[in-house]
Each structure stands twice: as structure tokens, then as C-alpha cells.
Amino acid sequence: MRRSVGSLRISPWTALVPVVALVAGFIFATSSTTAQGTDLRAGQSSRLTDLIAQREGSVADQQATLAALQADVQALTDQAAGRNGAVAEAQALGRSGQPSAGLTALAGPGLTVTLDDAELEPNGALPTGAGPDDVVIHQSDVQGVVNALWAAGADGVSIMGRRLTATSAVICVGNTLLLQGRTYSPPFVVTAVGSAEEMRDQLDASGQVRVLRDAADRYGLTYDVQDERTVTLAPYDGTLDMQYARAD
């Protein structure tokens, strides 16, 4: 049944539409004036590297504090284990899992993969046919190498001497690598303990690594794989807390 024109009711949402439109127009106008025709987000991106550099000193101090606290906890746990059989048993069980978790040093045969940006021409020009993104090592390149090494059954992997664990993430900021709260510049050195032959085979079979190898041949990037008779990986010394997001 239709209502007559005189009986129509105006809902609160209907009344708010003009107000929302007016406010949105004001925000867009203000944003345009502030940006002056540029991307407001670009400034945030350009400041990210500076922010990371500022935070590195804080991270180093906190890691030193963490190491001291971990030593205190370990000392107290050892004391408790001397008086409590259950604690001693749990401690022994925890130690048995440390090697697979990357919490102990690891030595053995393996290989080293070195990745580096391409060299520019003497006049600073890019190699022929290359764009800026073609001459630098990307996050996907490093991650592709690491994934291939794990897929080959590597016993342990490190990047720039920093041991990787199941929760480690490879993140690039510009042409630098952000790993465990610190930044590293190329060349990036990835070291793995395991069967060099199997790891080489997996690197050759990886689609991501194939893209990297093609770019190395075309633009002069460095992709170098060296067998190692013996390499030593330091234990992981960062936090073990798992950070994740959950959708309810």
C-alpha cells in the first residue's frame, strides 16, 4: 500500500546524507590544498627509512636488556631445577628442541648465496634497457632464495649472520633489508647448512630464483652461489613471541 506524499517520513539517515557529503567535500578540498598536487602518502614512505634508522639504536639497547634478562631467567631456572625434578625434566625437554628451533649454534657443510645490486654505468646511467627497479635486489629475490633453501631440507639458514626461525620475516625497505629490527645494505649474504647439491638443485628449480637469475644475466645483478665445506650459523637471539592477527 502506498503512502500519500503528506505522510512520508524522513529517516535520520536521509537527513544526514547532505551533511556527510558536505564534510567529505571539505576534507577532500583540504587534502588537495595540503598535498598541492602531490601524493600525501609518498612523504610517509620517504620518511620510513629515516624512522627505521632512528629506531635501530633503541632496538639494540632493548636486545641487550633482553639478553641480560634471559640470562637471569636461565640462572633462576637452573637453581629451581636443582631442587625440583619436574623443572629439571621440563628443562631437559626444552633443550632437546632447541636445535630444531634454531636456538643453538649449527655447523656443517652448506653453501653461501650472495645477492647484490647491479653496478651503474661510469656516468651514473642505468644499464641499457633497465629501469630503476631492474637494478636492485628485491624482497622477493631474497625470499625466493630462502624458500628454496628450506625446501631443499636445509638444517639452518641465516641472512647477514642473523639466524632465521619459523617466525622470521624478510622485509625490504628501499634497497635495504629489515631483519629482526636492524637494517642491512647489499650485498646480502644468505648462508645455509645442509646438502649443497640438494640446495643447488632446488635453487635451479625455483621459479622465483629463475626470475632473479634472468635479471642478473640481463642487468648485471649479482647472484653467486658457493659451496662451503664448513659453515657455522649463530643461534637465534631474538624474541620468540608469535605475533599474529585473528579474525573473529
PDB file of C-alpha atoms in Angstrom:
ATOM      1  CA  MET A   1       0.000   0.000   0.000  1.00  0.00           C
ATOM      2  CA  ARG A   2       1.441   3.411  -0.994  1.00  0.00           C
ATOM      3  CA  ARG A   3       1.723   6.296   1.420  1.00  0.00           C
ATOM      4  CA  SER A   4       0.492   9.694   0.390  1.00  0.00           C
ATOM      5  CA  VAL A   5       3.042  12.448  -0.094  1.00  0.00           C
ATOM      6  CA  GLY A   6       1.944  14.134   3.063  1.00  0.00           C
ATOM      7  CA  SER A   7       2.519  11.017   5.159  1.00  0.00           C
ATOM      8  CA  LEU A   8       6.172  10.363   4.083  1.00  0.00           C
ATOM      9  CA  ARG A   9       8.640  10.260   6.987  1.00  0.00           C
ATOM     10  CA  ILE A  10      12.230  11.473   6.638  1.00  0.00           C
ATOM     11  CA  SER A  11      14.646   8.993   8.316  1.00  0.00           C
ATOM     12  CA  PRO A  12      17.719  10.239  10.222  1.00  0.00           C
ATOM     13  CA  TRP A  13      19.976   8.655   7.559  1.00  0.00           C
ATOM     14  CA  THR A  14      18.222  10.643   4.827  1.00  0.00           C
ATOM     15  CA  ALA A  15      18.805  13.842   6.739  1.00  0.00           C
ATOM     16  CA  LEU A  16      22.477  13.019   7.339  1.00  0.00           C
ATOM     17  CA  VAL A  17      23.370  12.405   3.677  1.00  0.00           C
ATOM     18  CA  PRO A  18      23.796  16.106   2.770  1.00  0.00           C
ATOM     19  CA  VAL A  19      25.831  16.701   5.934  1.00  0.00           C
ATOM     20  CA  VAL A  20      28.188  13.758   5.206  1.00  0.00           C
ATOM     21  CA  ALA A  21      28.620  14.924   1.611  1.00  0.00           C
ATOM     22  CA  LEU A  22      29.469  18.433   2.794  1.00  0.00           C
ATOM     23  CA  VAL A  23      32.045  17.194   5.310  1.00  0.00           C
ATOM     24  CA  ALA A  24      33.594  14.833   2.751  1.00  0.00           C
ATOM     25  CA  GLY A  25      33.918  17.658   0.250  1.00  0.00           C
ATOM     26  CA  PHE A  26      35.635  19.807   2.868  1.00  0.00           C
ATOM     27  CA  ILE A  27      38.113  17.010   3.682  1.00  0.00           C
ATOM     28  CA  PHE A  28      38.934  16.424   0.022  1.00  0.00           C
ATOM     29  CA  ALA A  29      39.484  20.129  -0.546  1.00  0.00           C
ATOM     30  CA  THR A  30      41.753  20.386   2.496  1.00  0.00           C
ATOM     31  CA  SER A  31      43.704  17.307   1.427  1.00  0.00           C
ATOM     32  CA  SER A  32      44.194  18.717  -2.072  1.00  0.00           C
ATOM     33  CA  THR A  33      45.414  22.041  -0.715  1.00  0.00           C
ATOM     34  CA  THR A  34      47.833  20.369   1.691  1.00  0.00           C
ATOM     35  CA  ALA A  35      49.211  17.995  -0.879  1.00  0.00           C
ATOM     36  CA  GLN A  36      49.483  20.731  -3.523  1.00  0.00           C
ATOM     37  CA  GLY A  37      49.001  18.178  -6.228  1.00  0.00           C
ATOM     38  CA  THR A  38      51.332  15.522  -4.746  1.00  0.00           C
ATOM     39  CA  ASP A  39      50.665  12.158  -3.100  1.00  0.00           C
ATOM     40  CA  LEU A  40      50.341  12.638   0.648  1.00  0.00           C
ATOM     41  CA  ARG A  41      51.366   9.018   1.212  1.00  0.00           C
ATOM     42  CA  ALA A  42      54.658   9.490  -0.608  1.00  0.00           C
ATOM     43  CA  GLY A  43      56.022  11.624   2.202  1.00  0.00           C
ATOM     44  CA  GLN A  44      55.236   8.913   4.724  1.00  0.00           C
ATOM     45  CA  SER A  45      57.033   6.337   2.590  1.00  0.00           C
ATOM     46  CA  SER A  46      60.096   8.503   2.157  1.00  0.00           C
ATOM     47  CA  ARG A  47      60.345   9.024   5.903  1.00  0.00           C
ATOM     48  CA  LEU A  48      60.108   5.310   6.683  1.00  0.00           C
ATOM     49  CA  THR A  49      63.825   4.672   6.150  1.00  0.00           C
ATOM     50  CA  ASP A  50      64.734   7.569   8.468  1.00  0.00           C
ATOM     51  CA  LEU A  51      62.333   6.280  11.114  1.00  0.00           C
ATOM     52  CA  ILE A  52      63.862   2.793  10.954  1.00  0.00           C
ATOM     53  CA  ALA A  53      67.353   4.241  11.334  1.00  0.00           C
ATOM     54  CA  GLN A  54      66.251   6.153  14.430  1.00  0.00           C
ATOM     55  CA  ARG A  55      64.732   3.040  15.961  1.00  0.00           C
ATOM     56  CA  GLU A  56      67.759   0.824  15.402  1.00  0.00           C
ATOM     57  CA  GLY A  57      69.616   2.249  18.400  1.00  0.00           C
ATOM     58  CA  SER A  58      66.583   1.641  20.589  1.00  0.00           C
ATOM     59  CA  VAL A  59      66.297  -1.922  19.285  1.00  0.00           C
ATOM     60  CA  ALA A  60      69.970  -2.593  20.071  1.00  0.00           C
ATOM     61  CA  ASP A  61      69.525  -1.335  23.644  1.00  0.00           C
ATOM     62  CA  GLN A  62      66.398  -3.425  24.127  1.00  0.00           C
ATOM     63  CA  GLN A  63      68.118  -6.519  22.739  1.00  0.00           C
ATOM     64  CA  ALA A  64      70.946  -6.043  25.233  1.00  0.00           C
ATOM     65  CA  THR A  65      68.394  -5.738  28.042  1.00  0.00           C
ATOM     66  CA  LEU A  66      66.603  -8.835  26.753  1.00  0.00           C
ATOM     67  CA  ALA A  67      69.829 -10.841  26.740  1.00  0.00           C
ATOM     68  CA  ALA A  68      70.552  -9.842  30.335  1.00  0.00           C
ATOM     69  CA  LEU A  69      67.038 -10.755  31.456  1.00  0.00           C
ATOM     70  CA  GLN A  70      67.212 -14.079  29.625  1.00  0.00           C
ATOM     71  CA  ALA A  71      70.474 -14.851  31.425  1.00  0.00           C
ATOM     72  CA  ASP A  72      68.827 -14.043  34.773  1.00  0.00           C
ATOM     73  CA  VAL A  73      65.838 -16.259  33.954  1.00  0.00           C
ATOM     74  CA  GLN A  74      68.130 -19.093  32.920  1.00  0.00           C
ATOM     75  CA  ALA A  75      70.121 -18.819  36.150  1.00  0.00           C
ATOM     76  CA  LEU A  76      66.953 -18.897  38.255  1.00  0.00           C
ATOM     77  CA  THR A  77      65.613 -21.843  36.239  1.00  0.00           C
ATOM     78  CA  ASP A  78      68.847 -23.763  36.786  1.00  0.00           C
ATOM     79  CA  GLN A  79      68.550 -23.146  40.523  1.00  0.00           C
ATOM     80  CA  ALA A  80      64.952 -24.367  40.533  1.00  0.00           C
ATOM     81  CA  ALA A  81      65.913 -27.451  38.506  1.00  0.00           C
ATOM     82  CA  GLY A  82      68.414 -28.400  41.193  1.00  0.00           C
ATOM     83  CA  ARG A  83      65.591 -28.611  43.742  1.00  0.00           C
ATOM     84  CA  ASN A  84      62.627 -29.702  41.642  1.00  0.00           C
ATOM     85  CA  GLY A  85      62.591 -32.811  39.461  1.00  0.00           C
ATOM     86  CA  ALA A  86      59.649 -31.577  37.355  1.00  0.00           C
ATOM     87  CA  VAL A  87      61.504 -28.388  36.480  1.00  0.00           C
ATOM     88  CA  ALA A  88      64.616 -30.363  35.588  1.00  0.00           C
ATOM     89  CA  GLU A  89      62.587 -32.653  33.333  1.00  0.00           C
ATOM     90  CA  ALA A  90      60.915 -29.718  31.564  1.00  0.00           C
ATOM     91  CA  GLN A  91      64.277 -28.036  31.159  1.00  0.00           C
ATOM     92  CA  ALA A  92      65.770 -31.137  29.547  1.00  0.00           C
ATOM     93  CA  LEU A  93      62.780 -31.397  27.204  1.00  0.00           C
ATOM     94  CA  GLY A  94      63.188 -27.769  26.207  1.00  0.00           C
ATOM     95  CA  ARG A  95      66.892 -28.228  25.487  1.00  0.00           C
ATOM     96  CA  SER A  96      66.127 -31.169  23.205  1.00  0.00           C
ATOM     97  CA  GLY A  97      64.040 -28.920  20.978  1.00  0.00           C
ATOM     98  CA  GLN A  98      66.459 -26.015  20.804  1.00  0.00           C
ATOM     99  CA  PRO A  99      68.462 -27.203  17.757  1.00  0.00           C
ATOM    100  CA  SER A 100      65.395 -27.581  15.544  1.00  0.00           C
ATOM    101  CA  ALA A 101      64.133 -24.188  16.727  1.00  0.00           C
ATOM    102  CA  GLY A 102      67.416 -22.528  15.753  1.00  0.00           C
ATOM    103  CA  LEU A 103      68.333 -21.637  19.331  1.00  0.00           C
ATOM    104  CA  THR A 104      71.755 -23.314  19.272  1.00  0.00           C
ATOM    105  CA  ALA A 105      74.757 -22.790  17.027  1.00  0.00           C
ATOM    106  CA  LEU A 106      74.895 -25.033  13.964  1.00  0.00           C
ATOM    107  CA  ALA A 107      77.944 -26.072  11.957  1.00  0.00           C
ATOM    108  CA  GLY A 108      78.362 -28.261   8.907  1.00  0.00           C
ATOM    109  CA  PRO A 109      78.699 -28.295   5.123  1.00  0.00           C
ATOM    110  CA  GLY A 110      76.489 -26.000   3.108  1.00  0.00           C
ATOM    111  CA  LEU A 111      76.581 -23.076   0.762  1.00  0.00           C
ATOM    112  CA  THR A 112      76.553 -19.288   0.586  1.00  0.00           C
ATOM    113  CA  VAL A 113      74.380 -17.234  -1.759  1.00  0.00           C
ATOM    114  CA  THR A 114      75.383 -13.617  -2.376  1.00  0.00           C
ATOM    115  CA  LEU A 115      72.910 -11.122  -3.859  1.00  0.00           C
ATOM    116  CA  ASP A 116      73.834  -7.573  -4.873  1.00  0.00           C
ATOM    117  CA  ASP A 117      72.527  -4.634  -6.871  1.00  0.00           C
ATOM    118  CA  ALA A 118      73.809  -4.025 -10.375  1.00  0.00           C
ATOM    119  CA  GLU A 119      76.602  -1.538 -10.961  1.00  0.00           C
ATOM    120  CA  LEU A 120      75.672   1.643 -12.789  1.00  0.00           C
ATOM    121  CA  GLU A 121      77.463   2.924 -15.857  1.00  0.00           C
ATOM    122  CA  PRO A 122      80.529   5.151 -15.263  1.00  0.00           C
ATOM    123  CA  ASN A 123      78.370   8.221 -15.909  1.00  0.00           C
ATOM    124  CA  GLY A 124      75.781   7.022 -13.411  1.00  0.00           C
ATOM    125  CA  ALA A 125      73.353   5.859 -16.081  1.00  0.00           C
ATOM    126  CA  LEU A 126      71.366   2.645 -15.792  1.00  0.00           C
ATOM    127  CA  PRO A 127      72.348  -0.373 -17.871  1.00  0.00           C
ATOM    128  CA  THR A 128      70.818  -0.382 -21.345  1.00  0.00           C
ATOM    129  CA  GLY A 129      67.133  -1.230 -21.249  1.00  0.00           C
ATOM    130  CA  ALA A 130      66.927  -1.220 -17.447  1.00  0.00           C
ATOM    131  CA  GLY A 131      64.609   0.733 -15.179  1.00  0.00           C
ATOM    132  CA  PRO A 132      65.334   1.676 -11.560  1.00  0.00           C
ATOM    133  CA  ASP A 133      63.543  -1.424 -10.242  1.00  0.00           C
ATOM    134  CA  ASP A 134      65.547  -3.722 -12.518  1.00  0.00           C
ATOM    135  CA  VAL A 135      68.942  -2.993 -10.984  1.00  0.00           C
ATOM    136  CA  VAL A 136      68.238  -3.620  -7.280  1.00  0.00           C
ATOM    137  CA  ILE A 137      67.692  -6.754  -5.225  1.00  0.00           C
ATOM    138  CA  HIS A 138      64.082  -7.028  -4.090  1.00  0.00           C
ATOM    139  CA  GLN A 139      62.402  -8.678  -1.131  1.00  0.00           C
ATOM    140  CA  SER A 140      61.032 -11.363  -3.440  1.00  0.00           C
ATOM    141  CA  ASP A 141      64.565 -12.216  -4.577  1.00  0.00           C
ATOM    142  CA  VAL A 142      65.839 -12.778  -1.035  1.00  0.00           C
ATOM    143  CA  GLN A 143      62.681 -14.615  -0.024  1.00  0.00           C
ATOM    144  CA  GLY A 144      62.868 -16.812  -3.111  1.00  0.00           C
ATOM    145  CA  VAL A 145      66.392 -17.917  -2.234  1.00  0.00           C
ATOM    146  CA  VAL A 146      65.476 -18.592   1.404  1.00  0.00           C
ATOM    147  CA  ASN A 147      62.361 -20.551   0.429  1.00  0.00           C
ATOM    148  CA  ALA A 148      64.372 -22.708  -1.961  1.00  0.00           C
ATOM    149  CA  LEU A 149      66.958 -23.494   0.710  1.00  0.00           C
ATOM    150  CA  TRP A 150      64.280 -24.524   3.205  1.00  0.00           C
ATOM    151  CA  ALA A 151      62.534 -26.585   0.525  1.00  0.00           C
ATOM    152  CA  ALA A 152      65.823 -28.415  -0.081  1.00  0.00           C
ATOM    153  CA  GLY A 153      65.870 -29.519   3.549  1.00  0.00           C
ATOM    154  CA  ALA A 154      68.439 -27.068   4.908  1.00  0.00           C
ATOM    155  CA  ASP A 155      69.215 -27.682   8.582  1.00  0.00           C
ATOM    156  CA  GLY A 156      69.555 -23.951   9.203  1.00  0.00           C
ATOM    157  CA  VAL A 157      69.607 -20.644   7.316  1.00  0.00           C
ATOM    158  CA  SER A 158      70.935 -17.201   8.178  1.00  0.00           C
ATOM    159  CA  ILE A 159      70.918 -13.824   6.431  1.00  0.00           C
ATOM    160  CA  MET A 160      73.755 -11.407   7.152  1.00  0.00           C
ATOM    161  CA  GLY A 161      74.728 -13.638  10.048  1.00  0.00           C
ATOM    162  CA  ARG A 162      71.248 -13.460  11.615  1.00  0.00           C
ATOM    163  CA  ARG A 163      69.708 -16.885  12.161  1.00  0.00           C
ATOM    164  CA  LEU A 164      66.238 -17.423  10.723  1.00  0.00           C
ATOM    165  CA  THR A 165      63.450 -19.262  12.533  1.00  0.00           C
ATOM    166  CA  ALA A 166      59.940 -20.331  11.610  1.00  0.00           C
ATOM    167  CA  THR A 167      58.648 -16.851  12.519  1.00  0.00           C
ATOM    168  CA  SER A 168      61.349 -14.803  10.746  1.00  0.00           C
ATOM    169  CA  ALA A 169      60.195 -12.411   8.022  1.00  0.00           C
ATOM    170  CA  VAL A 170      62.243 -10.954   5.178  1.00  0.00           C
ATOM    171  CA  ILE A 171      61.261  -7.316   4.609  1.00  0.00           C
ATOM    172  CA  CYS A 172      62.928  -4.802   2.284  1.00  0.00           C
ATOM    173  CA  VAL A 173      62.737  -1.029   2.801  1.00  0.00           C
ATOM    174  CA  GLY A 174      64.009   0.676  -0.319  1.00  0.00           C
ATOM    175  CA  ASN A 175      67.201  -1.157  -1.210  1.00  0.00           C
ATOM    176  CA  THR A 176      67.910  -2.193   2.390  1.00  0.00           C
ATOM    177  CA  LEU A 177      66.875  -5.333   4.229  1.00  0.00           C
ATOM    178  CA  LEU A 178      64.999  -5.104   7.537  1.00  0.00           C
ATOM    179  CA  LEU A 179      65.627  -8.183   9.652  1.00  0.00           C
ATOM    180  CA  GLN A 180      64.954  -8.627  13.356  1.00  0.00           C
ATOM    181  CA  GLY A 181      64.831  -4.886  13.985  1.00  0.00           C
ATOM    182  CA  ARG A 182      68.007  -3.981  12.079  1.00  0.00           C
ATOM    183  CA  THR A 183      68.658  -2.816   8.540  1.00  0.00           C
ATOM    184  CA  TYR A 184      71.323  -4.189   6.206  1.00  0.00           C
ATOM    185  CA  SER A 185      72.596  -2.877   2.901  1.00  0.00           C
ATOM    186  CA  PRO A 186      73.560  -5.064  -0.068  1.00  0.00           C
ATOM    187  CA  PRO A 187      75.337  -7.267  -0.805  1.00  0.00           C
ATOM    188  CA  PHE A 188      73.012  -9.646   1.027  1.00  0.00           C
ATOM    189  CA  VAL A 189      74.650 -12.895   2.130  1.00  0.00           C
ATOM    190  CA  VAL A 190      72.471 -15.946   2.745  1.00  0.00           C
ATOM    191  CA  THR A 191      74.190 -18.915   4.406  1.00  0.00           C
ATOM    192  CA  ALA A 192      72.727 -22.392   4.832  1.00  0.00           C
ATOM    193  CA  VAL A 193      73.820 -25.671   6.398  1.00  0.00           C
ATOM    194  CA  GLY A 194      72.759 -28.790   4.537  1.00  0.00           C
ATOM    195  CA  SER A 195      73.392 -30.737   1.369  1.00  0.00           C
ATOM    196  CA  ALA A 196      74.934 -28.292  -1.111  1.00  0.00           C
ATOM    197  CA  GLU A 197      73.896 -30.471  -4.041  1.00  0.00           C
ATOM    198  CA  GLU A 198      70.249 -30.646  -2.999  1.00  0.00           C
ATOM    199  CA  MET A 199      70.125 -26.931  -2.244  1.00  0.00           C
ATOM    200  CA  ARG A 200      71.648 -26.090  -5.639  1.00  0.00           C
ATOM    201  CA  ASP A 201      69.081 -28.315  -7.355  1.00  0.00           C
ATOM    202  CA  GLN A 202      66.236 -26.575  -5.525  1.00  0.00           C
ATOM    203  CA  LEU A 203      67.624 -23.128  -6.351  1.00  0.00           C
ATOM    204  CA  ASP A 204      67.754 -24.123 -10.024  1.00  0.00           C
ATOM    205  CA  ALA A 205      64.169 -25.410  -9.883  1.00  0.00           C
ATOM    206  CA  SER A 206      62.694 -22.364  -8.146  1.00  0.00           C
ATOM    207  CA  GLY A 207      60.610 -20.069 -10.342  1.00  0.00           C
ATOM    208  CA  GLN A 208      61.345 -17.044  -8.146  1.00  0.00           C
ATOM    209  CA  VAL A 209      65.079 -17.661  -8.302  1.00  0.00           C
ATOM    210  CA  ARG A 210      64.876 -18.155 -12.069  1.00  0.00           C
ATOM    211  CA  VAL A 211      63.468 -14.630 -12.396  1.00  0.00           C
ATOM    212  CA  LEU A 212      66.399 -13.359 -10.321  1.00  0.00           C
ATOM    213  CA  ARG A 213      68.930 -15.250 -12.433  1.00  0.00           C
ATOM    214  CA  ASP A 214      67.424 -13.832 -15.627  1.00  0.00           C
ATOM    215  CA  ALA A 215      67.654 -10.302 -14.211  1.00  0.00           C
ATOM    216  CA  ALA A 216      71.257 -10.955 -13.167  1.00  0.00           C
ATOM    217  CA  ASP A 217      72.139 -12.011 -16.721  1.00  0.00           C
ATOM    218  CA  ARG A 218      70.297  -9.085 -18.294  1.00  0.00           C
ATOM    219  CA  TYR A 219      71.095  -6.182 -15.979  1.00  0.00           C
ATOM    220  CA  GLY A 220      74.231  -7.211 -14.092  1.00  0.00           C
ATOM    221  CA  LEU A 221      72.778  -8.098 -10.686  1.00  0.00           C
ATOM    222  CA  THR A 222      74.918 -10.389  -8.564  1.00  0.00           C
ATOM    223  CA  TYR A 223      73.645 -13.909  -7.954  1.00  0.00           C
ATOM    224  CA  ASP A 224      76.544 -16.026  -6.753  1.00  0.00           C
ATOM    225  CA  VAL A 225      76.347 -19.492  -5.157  1.00  0.00           C
ATOM    226  CA  GLN A 226      79.384 -21.005  -3.451  1.00  0.00           C
ATOM    227  CA  ASP A 227      79.693 -24.429  -1.853  1.00  0.00           C
ATOM    228  CA  GLU A 228      81.102 -24.353   1.674  1.00  0.00           C
ATOM    229  CA  ARG A 229      82.963 -27.234   3.274  1.00  0.00           C
ATOM    230  CA  THR A 230      82.032 -25.973   6.741  1.00  0.00           C
ATOM    231  CA  VAL A 231      79.919 -23.020   7.817  1.00  0.00           C
ATOM    232  CA  THR A 232      78.752 -22.023  11.285  1.00  0.00           C
ATOM    233  CA  LEU A 233      75.413 -20.404  11.994  1.00  0.00           C
ATOM    234  CA  ALA A 234      74.987 -18.446  15.203  1.00  0.00           C
ATOM    235  CA  PRO A 235      71.921 -19.220  17.336  1.00  0.00           C
ATOM    236  CA  TYR A 236      68.817 -17.081  17.023  1.00  0.00           C
ATOM    237  CA  ASP A 237      68.852 -14.461  19.779  1.00  0.00           C
ATOM    238  CA  GLY A 238      65.623 -12.535  19.204  1.00  0.00           C
ATOM    239  CA  THR A 239      62.198 -12.744  20.777  1.00  0.00           C
ATOM    240  CA  LEU A 240      60.226 -15.967  20.447  1.00  0.00           C
ATOM    241  CA  ASP A 241      56.809 -14.348  20.809  1.00  0.00           C
ATOM    242  CA  MET A 242      54.404 -15.122  17.965  1.00  0.00           C
ATOM    243  CA  GLN A 243      52.628 -12.083  16.559  1.00  0.00           C
ATOM    244  CA  TYR A 244      49.517 -12.686  14.501  1.00  0.00           C
ATOM    245  CA  ALA A 245      46.104 -11.334  13.614  1.00  0.00           C
ATOM    246  CA  ARG A 246      42.900 -13.269  14.179  1.00  0.00           C
ATOM    247  CA  ALA A 247      39.536 -12.668  12.549  1.00  0.00           C
ATOM    248  CA  ASP A 248      36.652 -13.297  14.950  1.00  0.00           C
TER     249      ASP A 248
END
